[in-house]
Short mmCIF file of C-alpha atoms in Angstrom, two decimals:
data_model
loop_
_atom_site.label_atom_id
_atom_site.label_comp_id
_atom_site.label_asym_id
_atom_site.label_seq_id
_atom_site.Cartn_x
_atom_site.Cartn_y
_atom_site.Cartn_z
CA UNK O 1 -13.29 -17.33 -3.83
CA UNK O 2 -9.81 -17.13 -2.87
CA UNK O 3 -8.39 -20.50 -2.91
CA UNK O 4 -6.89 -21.90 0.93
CA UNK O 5 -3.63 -23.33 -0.93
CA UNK O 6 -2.93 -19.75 -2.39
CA UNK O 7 0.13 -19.33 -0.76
CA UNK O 8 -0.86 -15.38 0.11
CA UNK O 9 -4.13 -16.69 1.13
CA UNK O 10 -3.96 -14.96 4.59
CA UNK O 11 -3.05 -11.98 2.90
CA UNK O 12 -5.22 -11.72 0.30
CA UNK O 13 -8.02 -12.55 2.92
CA UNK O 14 -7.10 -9.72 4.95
CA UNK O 15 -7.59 -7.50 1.86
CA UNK O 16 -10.98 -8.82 1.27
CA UNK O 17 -12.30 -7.88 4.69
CA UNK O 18 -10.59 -3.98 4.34
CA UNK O 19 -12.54 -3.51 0.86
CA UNK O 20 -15.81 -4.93 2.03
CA UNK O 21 -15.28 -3.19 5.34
CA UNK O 22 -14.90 0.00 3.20
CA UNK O 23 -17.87 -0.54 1.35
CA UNK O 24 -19.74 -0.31 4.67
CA UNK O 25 -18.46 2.30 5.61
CA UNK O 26 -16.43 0.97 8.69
CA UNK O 27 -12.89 1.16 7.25
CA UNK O 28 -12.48 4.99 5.63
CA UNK O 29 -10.54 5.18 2.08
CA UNK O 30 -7.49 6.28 3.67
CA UNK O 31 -7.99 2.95 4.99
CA UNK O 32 -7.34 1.36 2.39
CA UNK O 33 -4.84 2.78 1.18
CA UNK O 34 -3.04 2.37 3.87
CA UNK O 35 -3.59 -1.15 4.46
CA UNK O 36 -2.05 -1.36 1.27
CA UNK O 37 1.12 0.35 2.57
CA UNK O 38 0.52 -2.32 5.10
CA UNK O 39 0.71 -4.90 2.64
CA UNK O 40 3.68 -4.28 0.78
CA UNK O 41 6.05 -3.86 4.15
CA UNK O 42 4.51 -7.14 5.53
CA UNK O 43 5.60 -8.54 1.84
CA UNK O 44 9.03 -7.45 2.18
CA UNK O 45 9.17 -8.32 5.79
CA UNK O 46 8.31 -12.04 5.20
CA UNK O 47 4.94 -12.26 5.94
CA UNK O 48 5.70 -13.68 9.28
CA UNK O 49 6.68 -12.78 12.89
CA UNK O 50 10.31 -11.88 12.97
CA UNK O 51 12.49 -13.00 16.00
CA UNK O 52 12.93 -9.17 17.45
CA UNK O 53 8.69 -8.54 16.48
CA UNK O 54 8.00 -11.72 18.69
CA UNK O 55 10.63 -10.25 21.71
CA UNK O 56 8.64 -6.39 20.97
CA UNK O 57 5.00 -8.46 21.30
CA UNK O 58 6.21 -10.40 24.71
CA UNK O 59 7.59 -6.91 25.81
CA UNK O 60 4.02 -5.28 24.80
CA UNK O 61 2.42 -8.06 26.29
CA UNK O 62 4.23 -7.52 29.97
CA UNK O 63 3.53 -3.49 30.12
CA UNK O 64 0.12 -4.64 29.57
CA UNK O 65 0.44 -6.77 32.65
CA UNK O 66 2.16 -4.36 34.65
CA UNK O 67 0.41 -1.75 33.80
CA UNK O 68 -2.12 -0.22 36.13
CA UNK O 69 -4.86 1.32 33.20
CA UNK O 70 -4.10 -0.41 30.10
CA UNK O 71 -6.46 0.54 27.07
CA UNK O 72 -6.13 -0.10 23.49
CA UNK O 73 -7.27 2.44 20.80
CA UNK O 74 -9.17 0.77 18.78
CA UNK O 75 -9.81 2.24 14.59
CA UNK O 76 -12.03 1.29 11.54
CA UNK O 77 -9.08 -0.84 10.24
CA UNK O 78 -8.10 -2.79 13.65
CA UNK O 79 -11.82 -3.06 13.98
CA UNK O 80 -12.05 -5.00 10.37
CA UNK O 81 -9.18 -6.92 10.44
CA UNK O 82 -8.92 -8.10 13.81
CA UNK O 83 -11.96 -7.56 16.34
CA UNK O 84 -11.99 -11.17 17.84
CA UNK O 85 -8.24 -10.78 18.09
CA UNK O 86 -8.98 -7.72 20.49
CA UNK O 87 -11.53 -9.53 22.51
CA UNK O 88 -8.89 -11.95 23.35
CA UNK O 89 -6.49 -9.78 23.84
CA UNK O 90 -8.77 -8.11 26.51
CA UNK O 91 -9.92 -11.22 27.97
CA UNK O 92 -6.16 -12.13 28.65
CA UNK O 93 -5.07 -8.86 29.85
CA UNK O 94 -8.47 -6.74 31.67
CA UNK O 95 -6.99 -3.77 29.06
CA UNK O 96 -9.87 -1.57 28.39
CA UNK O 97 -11.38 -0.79 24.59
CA UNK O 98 -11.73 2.42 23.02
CA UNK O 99 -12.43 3.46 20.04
CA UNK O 100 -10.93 5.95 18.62
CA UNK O 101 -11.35 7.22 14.57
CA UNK O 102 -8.99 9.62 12.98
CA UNK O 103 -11.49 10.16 9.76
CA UNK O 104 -14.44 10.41 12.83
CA UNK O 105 -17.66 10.23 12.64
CA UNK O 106 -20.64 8.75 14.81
CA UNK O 107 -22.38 7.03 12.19
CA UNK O 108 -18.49 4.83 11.88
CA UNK O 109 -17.99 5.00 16.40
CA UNK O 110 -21.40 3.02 16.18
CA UNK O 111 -20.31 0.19 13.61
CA UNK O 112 -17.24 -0.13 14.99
CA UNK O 113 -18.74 -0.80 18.32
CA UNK O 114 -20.86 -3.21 17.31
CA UNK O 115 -18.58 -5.29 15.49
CA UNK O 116 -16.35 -5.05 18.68
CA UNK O 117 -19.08 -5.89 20.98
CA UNK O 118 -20.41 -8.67 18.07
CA UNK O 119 -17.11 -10.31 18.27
CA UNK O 120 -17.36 -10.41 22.61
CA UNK O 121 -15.52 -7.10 23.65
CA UNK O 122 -16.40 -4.92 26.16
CA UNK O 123 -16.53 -1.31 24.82
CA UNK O 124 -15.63 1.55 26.75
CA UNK O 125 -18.65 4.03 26.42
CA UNK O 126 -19.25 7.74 27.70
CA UNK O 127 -18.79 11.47 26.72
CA UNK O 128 -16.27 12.14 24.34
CA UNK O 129 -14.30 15.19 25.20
CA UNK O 130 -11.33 17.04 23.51
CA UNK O 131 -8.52 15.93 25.73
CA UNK O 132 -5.69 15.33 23.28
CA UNK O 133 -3.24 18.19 22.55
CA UNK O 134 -4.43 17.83 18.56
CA UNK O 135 -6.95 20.23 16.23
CA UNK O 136 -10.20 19.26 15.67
CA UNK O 137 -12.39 15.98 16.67
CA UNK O 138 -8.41 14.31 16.77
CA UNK O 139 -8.68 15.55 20.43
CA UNK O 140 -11.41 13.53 21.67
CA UNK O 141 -11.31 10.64 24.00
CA UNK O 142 -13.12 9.33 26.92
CA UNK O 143 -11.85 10.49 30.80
CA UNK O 144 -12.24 7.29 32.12
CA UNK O 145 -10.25 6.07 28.97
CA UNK O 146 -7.63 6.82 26.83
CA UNK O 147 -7.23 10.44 28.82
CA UNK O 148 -6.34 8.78 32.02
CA UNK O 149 -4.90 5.10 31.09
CA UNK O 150 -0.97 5.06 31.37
CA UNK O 151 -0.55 2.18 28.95
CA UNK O 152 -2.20 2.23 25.50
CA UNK O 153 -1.72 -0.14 22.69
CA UNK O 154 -2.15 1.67 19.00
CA UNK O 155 -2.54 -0.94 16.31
CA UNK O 156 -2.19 1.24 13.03
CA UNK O 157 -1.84 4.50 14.61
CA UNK O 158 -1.20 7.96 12.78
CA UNK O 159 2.04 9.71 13.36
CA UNK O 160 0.73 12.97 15.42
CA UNK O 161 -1.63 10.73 17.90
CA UNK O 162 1.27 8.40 18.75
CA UNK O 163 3.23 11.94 19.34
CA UNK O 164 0.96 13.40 20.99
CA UNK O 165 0.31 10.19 23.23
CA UNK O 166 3.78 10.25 24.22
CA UNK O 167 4.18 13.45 24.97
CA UNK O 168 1.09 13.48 27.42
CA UNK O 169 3.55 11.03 29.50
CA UNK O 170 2.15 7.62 28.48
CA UNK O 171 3.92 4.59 27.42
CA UNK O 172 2.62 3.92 23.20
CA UNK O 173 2.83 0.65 22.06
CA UNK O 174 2.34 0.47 18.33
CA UNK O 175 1.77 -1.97 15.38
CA UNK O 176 2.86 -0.58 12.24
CA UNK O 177 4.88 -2.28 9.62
CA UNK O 178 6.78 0.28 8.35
CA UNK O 179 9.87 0.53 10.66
CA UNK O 180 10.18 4.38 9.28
CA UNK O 181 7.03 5.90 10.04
CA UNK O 182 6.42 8.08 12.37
CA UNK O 183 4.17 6.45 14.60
CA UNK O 184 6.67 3.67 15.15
CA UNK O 185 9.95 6.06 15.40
CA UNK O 186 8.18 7.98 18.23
CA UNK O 187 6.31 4.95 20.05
CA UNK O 188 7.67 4.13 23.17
CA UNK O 189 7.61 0.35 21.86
CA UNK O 190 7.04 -0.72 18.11
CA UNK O 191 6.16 -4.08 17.08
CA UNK O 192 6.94 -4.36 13.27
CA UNK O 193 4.52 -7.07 12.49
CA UNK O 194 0.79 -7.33 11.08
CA UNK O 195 -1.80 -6.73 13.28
CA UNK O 196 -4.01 -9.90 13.69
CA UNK O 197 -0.70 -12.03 13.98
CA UNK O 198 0.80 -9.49 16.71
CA UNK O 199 -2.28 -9.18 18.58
CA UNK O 200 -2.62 -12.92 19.07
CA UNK O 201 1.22 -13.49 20.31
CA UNK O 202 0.02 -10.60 22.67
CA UNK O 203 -2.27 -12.49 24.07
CA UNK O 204 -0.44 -15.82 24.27
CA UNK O 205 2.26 -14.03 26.32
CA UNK O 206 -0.44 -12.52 28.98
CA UNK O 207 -1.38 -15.78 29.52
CA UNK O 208 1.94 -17.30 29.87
CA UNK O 209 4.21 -14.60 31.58
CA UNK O 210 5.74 -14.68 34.86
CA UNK O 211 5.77 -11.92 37.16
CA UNK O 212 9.58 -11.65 36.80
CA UNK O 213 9.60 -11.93 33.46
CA UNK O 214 7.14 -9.16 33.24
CA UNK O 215 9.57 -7.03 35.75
CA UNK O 216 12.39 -7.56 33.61
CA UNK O 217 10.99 -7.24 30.21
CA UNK O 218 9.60 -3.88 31.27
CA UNK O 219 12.49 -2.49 32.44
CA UNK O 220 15.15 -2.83 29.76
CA UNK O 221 13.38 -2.62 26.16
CA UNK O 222 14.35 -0.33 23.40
CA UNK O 223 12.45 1.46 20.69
CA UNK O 224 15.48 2.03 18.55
CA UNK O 225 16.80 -2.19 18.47
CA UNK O 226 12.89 -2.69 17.20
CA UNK O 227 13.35 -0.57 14.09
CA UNK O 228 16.67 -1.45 13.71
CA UNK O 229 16.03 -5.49 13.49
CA UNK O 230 13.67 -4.87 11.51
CA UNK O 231 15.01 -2.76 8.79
CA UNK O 232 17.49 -5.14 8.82
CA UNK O 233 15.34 -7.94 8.20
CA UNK O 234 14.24 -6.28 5.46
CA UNK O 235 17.44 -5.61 3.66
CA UNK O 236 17.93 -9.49 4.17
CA UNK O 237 15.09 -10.24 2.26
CA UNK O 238 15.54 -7.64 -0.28
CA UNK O 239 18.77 -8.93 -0.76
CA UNK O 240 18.08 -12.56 -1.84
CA UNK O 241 14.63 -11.72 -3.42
CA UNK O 242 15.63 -11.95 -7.05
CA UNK O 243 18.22 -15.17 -6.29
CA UNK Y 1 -5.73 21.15 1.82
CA UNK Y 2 -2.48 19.65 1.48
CA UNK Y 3 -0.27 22.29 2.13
CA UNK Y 4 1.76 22.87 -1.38
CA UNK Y 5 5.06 22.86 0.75
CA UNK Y 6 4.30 19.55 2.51
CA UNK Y 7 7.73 18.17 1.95
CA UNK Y 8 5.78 14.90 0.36
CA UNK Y 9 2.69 16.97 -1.41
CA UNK Y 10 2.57 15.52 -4.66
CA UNK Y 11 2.14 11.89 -3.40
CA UNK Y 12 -0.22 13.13 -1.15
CA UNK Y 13 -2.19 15.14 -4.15
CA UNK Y 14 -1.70 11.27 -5.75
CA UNK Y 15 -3.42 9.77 -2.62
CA UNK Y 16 -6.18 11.80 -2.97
CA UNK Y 17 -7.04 11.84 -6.60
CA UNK Y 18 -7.38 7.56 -5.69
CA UNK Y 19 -9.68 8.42 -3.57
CA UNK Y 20 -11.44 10.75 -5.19
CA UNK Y 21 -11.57 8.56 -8.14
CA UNK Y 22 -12.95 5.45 -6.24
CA UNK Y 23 -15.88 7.48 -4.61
CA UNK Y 24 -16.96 7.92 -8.11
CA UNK Y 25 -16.20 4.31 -9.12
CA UNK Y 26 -13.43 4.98 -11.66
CA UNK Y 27 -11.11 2.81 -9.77
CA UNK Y 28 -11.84 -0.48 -8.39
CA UNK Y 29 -11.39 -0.65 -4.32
CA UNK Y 30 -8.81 -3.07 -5.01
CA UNK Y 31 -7.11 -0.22 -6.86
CA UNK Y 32 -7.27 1.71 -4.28
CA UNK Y 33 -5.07 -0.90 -1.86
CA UNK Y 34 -2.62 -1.91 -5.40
CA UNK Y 35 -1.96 2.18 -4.79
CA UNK Y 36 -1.01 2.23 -1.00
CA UNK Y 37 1.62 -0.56 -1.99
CA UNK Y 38 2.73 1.35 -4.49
CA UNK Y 39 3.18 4.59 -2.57
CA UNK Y 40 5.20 2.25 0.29
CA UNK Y 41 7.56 1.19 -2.43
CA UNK Y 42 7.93 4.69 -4.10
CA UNK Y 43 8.88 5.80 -0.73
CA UNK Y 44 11.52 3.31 -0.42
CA UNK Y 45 13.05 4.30 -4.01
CA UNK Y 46 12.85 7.79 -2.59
CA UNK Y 47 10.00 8.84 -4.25
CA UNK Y 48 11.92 10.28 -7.47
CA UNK Y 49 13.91 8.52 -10.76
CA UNK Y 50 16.20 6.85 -9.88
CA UNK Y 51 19.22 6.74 -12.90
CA UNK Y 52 18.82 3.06 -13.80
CA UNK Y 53 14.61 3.76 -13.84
CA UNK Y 54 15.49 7.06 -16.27
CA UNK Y 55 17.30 4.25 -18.55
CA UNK Y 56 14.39 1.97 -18.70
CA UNK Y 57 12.03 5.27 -19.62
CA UNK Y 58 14.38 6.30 -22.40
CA UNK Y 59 14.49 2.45 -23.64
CA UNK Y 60 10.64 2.69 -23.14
CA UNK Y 61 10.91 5.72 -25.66
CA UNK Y 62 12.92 4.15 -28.21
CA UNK Y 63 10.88 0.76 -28.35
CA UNK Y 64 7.50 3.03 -28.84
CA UNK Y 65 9.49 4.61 -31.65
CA UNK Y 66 10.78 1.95 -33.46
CA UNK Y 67 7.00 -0.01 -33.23
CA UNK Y 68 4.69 -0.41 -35.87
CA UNK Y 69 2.01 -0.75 -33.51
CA UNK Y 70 2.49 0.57 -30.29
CA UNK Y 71 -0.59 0.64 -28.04
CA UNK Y 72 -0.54 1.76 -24.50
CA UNK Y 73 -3.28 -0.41 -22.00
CA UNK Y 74 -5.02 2.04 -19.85
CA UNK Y 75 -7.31 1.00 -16.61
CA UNK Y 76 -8.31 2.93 -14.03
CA UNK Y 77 -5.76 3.56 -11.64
CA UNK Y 78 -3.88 4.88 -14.42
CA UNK Y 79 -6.45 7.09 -16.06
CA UNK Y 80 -7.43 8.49 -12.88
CA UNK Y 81 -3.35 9.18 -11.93
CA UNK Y 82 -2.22 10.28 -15.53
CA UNK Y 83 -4.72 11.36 -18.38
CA UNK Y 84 -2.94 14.06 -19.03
CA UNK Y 85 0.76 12.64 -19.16
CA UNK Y 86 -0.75 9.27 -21.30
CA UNK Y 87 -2.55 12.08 -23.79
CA UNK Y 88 0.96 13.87 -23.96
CA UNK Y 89 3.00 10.68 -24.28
CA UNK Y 90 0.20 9.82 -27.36
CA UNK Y 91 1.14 12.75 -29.02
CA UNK Y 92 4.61 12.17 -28.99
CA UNK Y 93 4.44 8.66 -29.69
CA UNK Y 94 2.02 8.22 -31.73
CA UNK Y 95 0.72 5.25 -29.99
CA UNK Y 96 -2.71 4.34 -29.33
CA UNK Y 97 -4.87 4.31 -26.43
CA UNK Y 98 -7.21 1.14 -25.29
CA UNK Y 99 -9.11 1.09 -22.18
CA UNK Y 100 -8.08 -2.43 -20.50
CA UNK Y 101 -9.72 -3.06 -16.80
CA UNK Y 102 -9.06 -6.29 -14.74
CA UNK Y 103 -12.19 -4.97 -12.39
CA UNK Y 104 -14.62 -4.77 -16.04
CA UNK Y 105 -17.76 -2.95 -16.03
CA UNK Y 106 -19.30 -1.23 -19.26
CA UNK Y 107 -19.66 1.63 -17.12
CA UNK Y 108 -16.08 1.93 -15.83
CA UNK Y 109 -14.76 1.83 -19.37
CA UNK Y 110 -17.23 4.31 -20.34
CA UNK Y 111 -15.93 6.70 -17.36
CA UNK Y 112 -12.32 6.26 -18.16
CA UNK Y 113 -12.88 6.66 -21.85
CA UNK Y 114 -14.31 9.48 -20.86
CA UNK Y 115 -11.53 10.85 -18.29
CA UNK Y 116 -9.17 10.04 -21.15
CA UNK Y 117 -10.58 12.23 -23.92
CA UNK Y 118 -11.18 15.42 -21.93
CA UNK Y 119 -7.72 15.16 -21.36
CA UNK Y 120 -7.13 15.37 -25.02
CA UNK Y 121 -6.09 11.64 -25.75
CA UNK Y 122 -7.78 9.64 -29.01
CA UNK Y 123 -9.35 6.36 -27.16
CA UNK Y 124 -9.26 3.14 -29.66
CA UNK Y 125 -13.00 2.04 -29.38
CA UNK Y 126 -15.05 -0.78 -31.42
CA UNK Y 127 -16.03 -4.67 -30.63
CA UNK Y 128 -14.23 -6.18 -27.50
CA UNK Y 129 -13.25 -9.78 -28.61
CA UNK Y 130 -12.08 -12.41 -25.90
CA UNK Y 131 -8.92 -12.51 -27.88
CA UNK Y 132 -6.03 -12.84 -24.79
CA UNK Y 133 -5.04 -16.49 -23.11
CA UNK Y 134 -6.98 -15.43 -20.14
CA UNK Y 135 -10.48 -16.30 -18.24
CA UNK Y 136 -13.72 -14.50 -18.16
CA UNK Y 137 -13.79 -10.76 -19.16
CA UNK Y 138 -10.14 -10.68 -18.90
CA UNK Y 139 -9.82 -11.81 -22.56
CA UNK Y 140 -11.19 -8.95 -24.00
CA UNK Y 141 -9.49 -6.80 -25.74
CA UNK Y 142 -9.97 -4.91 -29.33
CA UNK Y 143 -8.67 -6.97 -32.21
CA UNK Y 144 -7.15 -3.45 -34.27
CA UNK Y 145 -5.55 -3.11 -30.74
CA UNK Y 146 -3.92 -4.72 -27.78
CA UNK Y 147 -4.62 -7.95 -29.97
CA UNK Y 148 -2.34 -6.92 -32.86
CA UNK Y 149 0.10 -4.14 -31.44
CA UNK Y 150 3.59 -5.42 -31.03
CA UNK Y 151 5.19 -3.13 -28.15
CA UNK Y 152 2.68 -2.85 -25.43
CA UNK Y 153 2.82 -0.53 -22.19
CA UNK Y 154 0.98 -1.73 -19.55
CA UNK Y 155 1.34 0.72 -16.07
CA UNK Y 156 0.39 -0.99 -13.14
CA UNK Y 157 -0.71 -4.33 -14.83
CA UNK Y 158 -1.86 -7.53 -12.94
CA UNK Y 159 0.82 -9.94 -13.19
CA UNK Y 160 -1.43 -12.94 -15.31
CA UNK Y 161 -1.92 -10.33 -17.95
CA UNK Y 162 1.66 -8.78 -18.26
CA UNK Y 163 2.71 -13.27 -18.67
CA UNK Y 164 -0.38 -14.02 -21.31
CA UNK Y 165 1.31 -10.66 -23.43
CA UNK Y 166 4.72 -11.66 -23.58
CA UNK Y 167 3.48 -15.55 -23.91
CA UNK Y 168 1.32 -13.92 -27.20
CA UNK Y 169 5.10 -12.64 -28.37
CA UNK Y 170 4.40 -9.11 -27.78
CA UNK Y 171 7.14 -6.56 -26.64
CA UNK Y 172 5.67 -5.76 -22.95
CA UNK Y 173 7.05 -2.34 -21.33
CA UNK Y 174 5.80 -2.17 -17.79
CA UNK Y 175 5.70 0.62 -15.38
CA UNK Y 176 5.52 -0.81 -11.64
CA UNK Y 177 7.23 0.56 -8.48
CA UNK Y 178 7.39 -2.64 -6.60
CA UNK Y 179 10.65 -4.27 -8.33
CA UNK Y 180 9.82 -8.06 -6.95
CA UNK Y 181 6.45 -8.18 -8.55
CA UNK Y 182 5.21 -10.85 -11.14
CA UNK Y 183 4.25 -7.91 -13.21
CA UNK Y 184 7.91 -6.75 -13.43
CA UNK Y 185 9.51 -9.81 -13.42
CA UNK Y 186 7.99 -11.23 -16.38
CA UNK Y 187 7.20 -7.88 -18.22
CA UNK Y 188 10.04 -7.14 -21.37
CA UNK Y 189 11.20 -4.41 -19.67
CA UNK Y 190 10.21 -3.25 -16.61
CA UNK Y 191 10.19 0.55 -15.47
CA UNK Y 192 10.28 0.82 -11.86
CA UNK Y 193 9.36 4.20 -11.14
CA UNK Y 194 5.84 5.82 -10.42
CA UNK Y 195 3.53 6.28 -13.14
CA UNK Y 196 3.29 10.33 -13.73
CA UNK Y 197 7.02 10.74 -13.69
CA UNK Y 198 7.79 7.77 -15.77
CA UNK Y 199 5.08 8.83 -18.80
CA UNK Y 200 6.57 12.11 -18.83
CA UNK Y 201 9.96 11.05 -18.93
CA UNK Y 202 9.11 9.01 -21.92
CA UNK Y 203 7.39 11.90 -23.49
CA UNK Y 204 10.24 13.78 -23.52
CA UNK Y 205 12.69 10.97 -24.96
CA UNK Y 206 10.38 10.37 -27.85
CA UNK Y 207 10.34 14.31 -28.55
CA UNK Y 208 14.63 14.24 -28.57
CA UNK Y 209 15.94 10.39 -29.34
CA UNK Y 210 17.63 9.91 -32.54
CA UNK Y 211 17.02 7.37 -34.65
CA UNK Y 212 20.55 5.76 -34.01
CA UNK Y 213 20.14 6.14 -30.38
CA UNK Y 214 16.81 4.10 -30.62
CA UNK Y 215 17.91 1.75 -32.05
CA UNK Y 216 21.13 1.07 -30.14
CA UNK Y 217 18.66 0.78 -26.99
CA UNK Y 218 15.79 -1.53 -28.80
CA UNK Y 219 19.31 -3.82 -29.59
CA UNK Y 220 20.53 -3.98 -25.75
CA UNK Y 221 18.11 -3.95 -23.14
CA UNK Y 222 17.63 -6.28 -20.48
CA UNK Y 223 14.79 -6.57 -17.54
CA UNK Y 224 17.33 -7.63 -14.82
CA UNK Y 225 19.42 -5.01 -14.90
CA UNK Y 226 16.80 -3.08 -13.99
CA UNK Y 227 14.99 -5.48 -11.12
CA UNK Y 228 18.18 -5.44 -9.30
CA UNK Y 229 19.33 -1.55 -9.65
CA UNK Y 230 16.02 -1.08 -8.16
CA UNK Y 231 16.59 -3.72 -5.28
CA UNK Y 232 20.28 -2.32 -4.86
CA UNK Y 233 18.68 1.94 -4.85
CA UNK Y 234 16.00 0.81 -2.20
CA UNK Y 235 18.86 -1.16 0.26
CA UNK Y 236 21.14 1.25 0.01
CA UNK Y 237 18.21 3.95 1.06
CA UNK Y 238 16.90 1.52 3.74
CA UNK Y 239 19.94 0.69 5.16
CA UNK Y 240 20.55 4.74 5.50
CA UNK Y 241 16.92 5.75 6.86
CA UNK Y 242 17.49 5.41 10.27
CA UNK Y 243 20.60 7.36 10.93
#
């Protein structure tokens, strides 16, 4: 019932699918909540894909390329907002799915999987085991998966996983729209943008990179100019907001 | 479980009472997002009053005081956040209590009403007319109320409703942390601050203003001032968060 002229109609869209989502269980109520954090950064960043979020998503989009086991972690939120976004992303790249729950339970692996697998993605499956340097069911991940990939992309990650992720030697790619959280301080590469747009310039750039491109992309990109640009970008807006 | 010296424990208690509250169907899942944006932009103020936020409470006070009909509009978000601090600010104030919801079920109001009163505060009750310039069950309100009060506090209002009170000539206090919103751009004076701190900050001014100090601040308010010290506070910690 949300009108297509609305000129948040994306947005408010997006919000739609989290509550309903959370109604079924797939999205927990920390979900929610944070999407809402979600919400108010994307607000004050524009709504759109900044200049430095699109050079963070081509960088993202060339260590998937490069990289020799790329997987993407895959949560109840990511899972609502964007699952044929992820397909695509995987059909452009060969990364591998997992899915991985913070607020974990089978009953929510299950649904998620399905709606991954409904949308056309191929789900990594197997025995979880506690692999992770974290307490409790935080530690588990598959072998063949997360445990042994060297790239992973973590669309709305929390700020201890993305530690721990980069402390087991991997290279994190995150999507988080708060250029001060954790998660995208401690990534190895943040992109500052929402999810189902970031996701999708991912893709366009797996399908469109060159192989030197890739090479040099890879080699010179900085965690540190991502938050910067877009904390900046912010202030911008901020700045001429009540103008 | 929160640990009580997590340096950011009491919007983490916050987080949970939401929660908590929309498992039992107090709040509305869309109150549960409205909170997550609010926590981002409390965390950008710096998640205390700020000195320009402190103004608008004690202006907040002095308006209640001078009123002959002061009602404050309670939903669920609220009720579920601050029964307590809105049964405290009643007894100071002497203002009364309606239960307003933009999410309206008989058996949320019923709930709140509830929530309210075993916290101590004296709920307005009776015949809910459709007496407000607005569609469907969003008219309703109580005609010895919100219908004829003349200074009206509204925390964490829906934008249409904070423009159809001022529109009906009404006095409209508003209590909102995100300083760009409709709500607090068209609200009489807007209090950007979070909702427990900002109630009990008002409690306290009603216990100690005088009557001269009220009303020099009923004579000299204005809602801009307080948008853009609230824009200038969360640039200033922005542009400082990364060092």
């Amino acid at each position: 019932m949300i009108p297509k002229d609305h000129p948040r109609y994306k947005s408010l869209i997006r919000r739609e699918r989290i509550a309903d989502a959370a109604l079924k269980g797939i999205v927990a109520m920390e979900g929610v909540g944070a999407h809402g954090r979600g919400e108010a950064f994307d607000y004050l960043i524009g709504e759109k894909t900044t200049d430095s979020a699109l050079l963070a998503e081509k960088t993202a989009a060339a260590l998937f390329l490069k990289a020799k086991n790329p997987v993407m972690s895959v949560n109840g939120n990511t899972a609502a907002l964007a699952a044929e976004e992820i397909a695509e992303l995987q059909r452009a790249s060969g990364a591998a799915v997992e899915v991985n729950l913070f607020h974990r339970t089978e009953e929510r692996v299950r649904m998620i999987t399905e709606l991954l697998e409904d949308a056309g993605a191929d789900v990594l499956k197997g025995e979880f085991e506690r692999l992770l340097p974290l307490s409790h069911d935080r530690a588990l991940c598959l072998r063949d998966g997360i445990y042994s990939c060297d790239v992973i992309l973590v669309p709305l990650e929390d700020g201890d996983r993305c530690e721990a992720l980069v402390n087991m030697g991997k290279t994190v790619i995150a999507i988080d729209l708060n250029p001060l959280s954790r998660t995208a301080k401690t990534s190895s590469l943040p992109i500052i943008d929402e999810l189902s747009r970031a996701l999708a310039n991912m893709t366009e750039f797996c399908k469109t990179l060159s192989d030197d491109e890739a090479e040099q992309l890879v080699a010179g990109y900085n965690n540190r100019y991502f938050l910067e640009s877009a904390v900046k970008d912010i202030v911008e807006n901020l700045s001429n907001a009540l103008d």
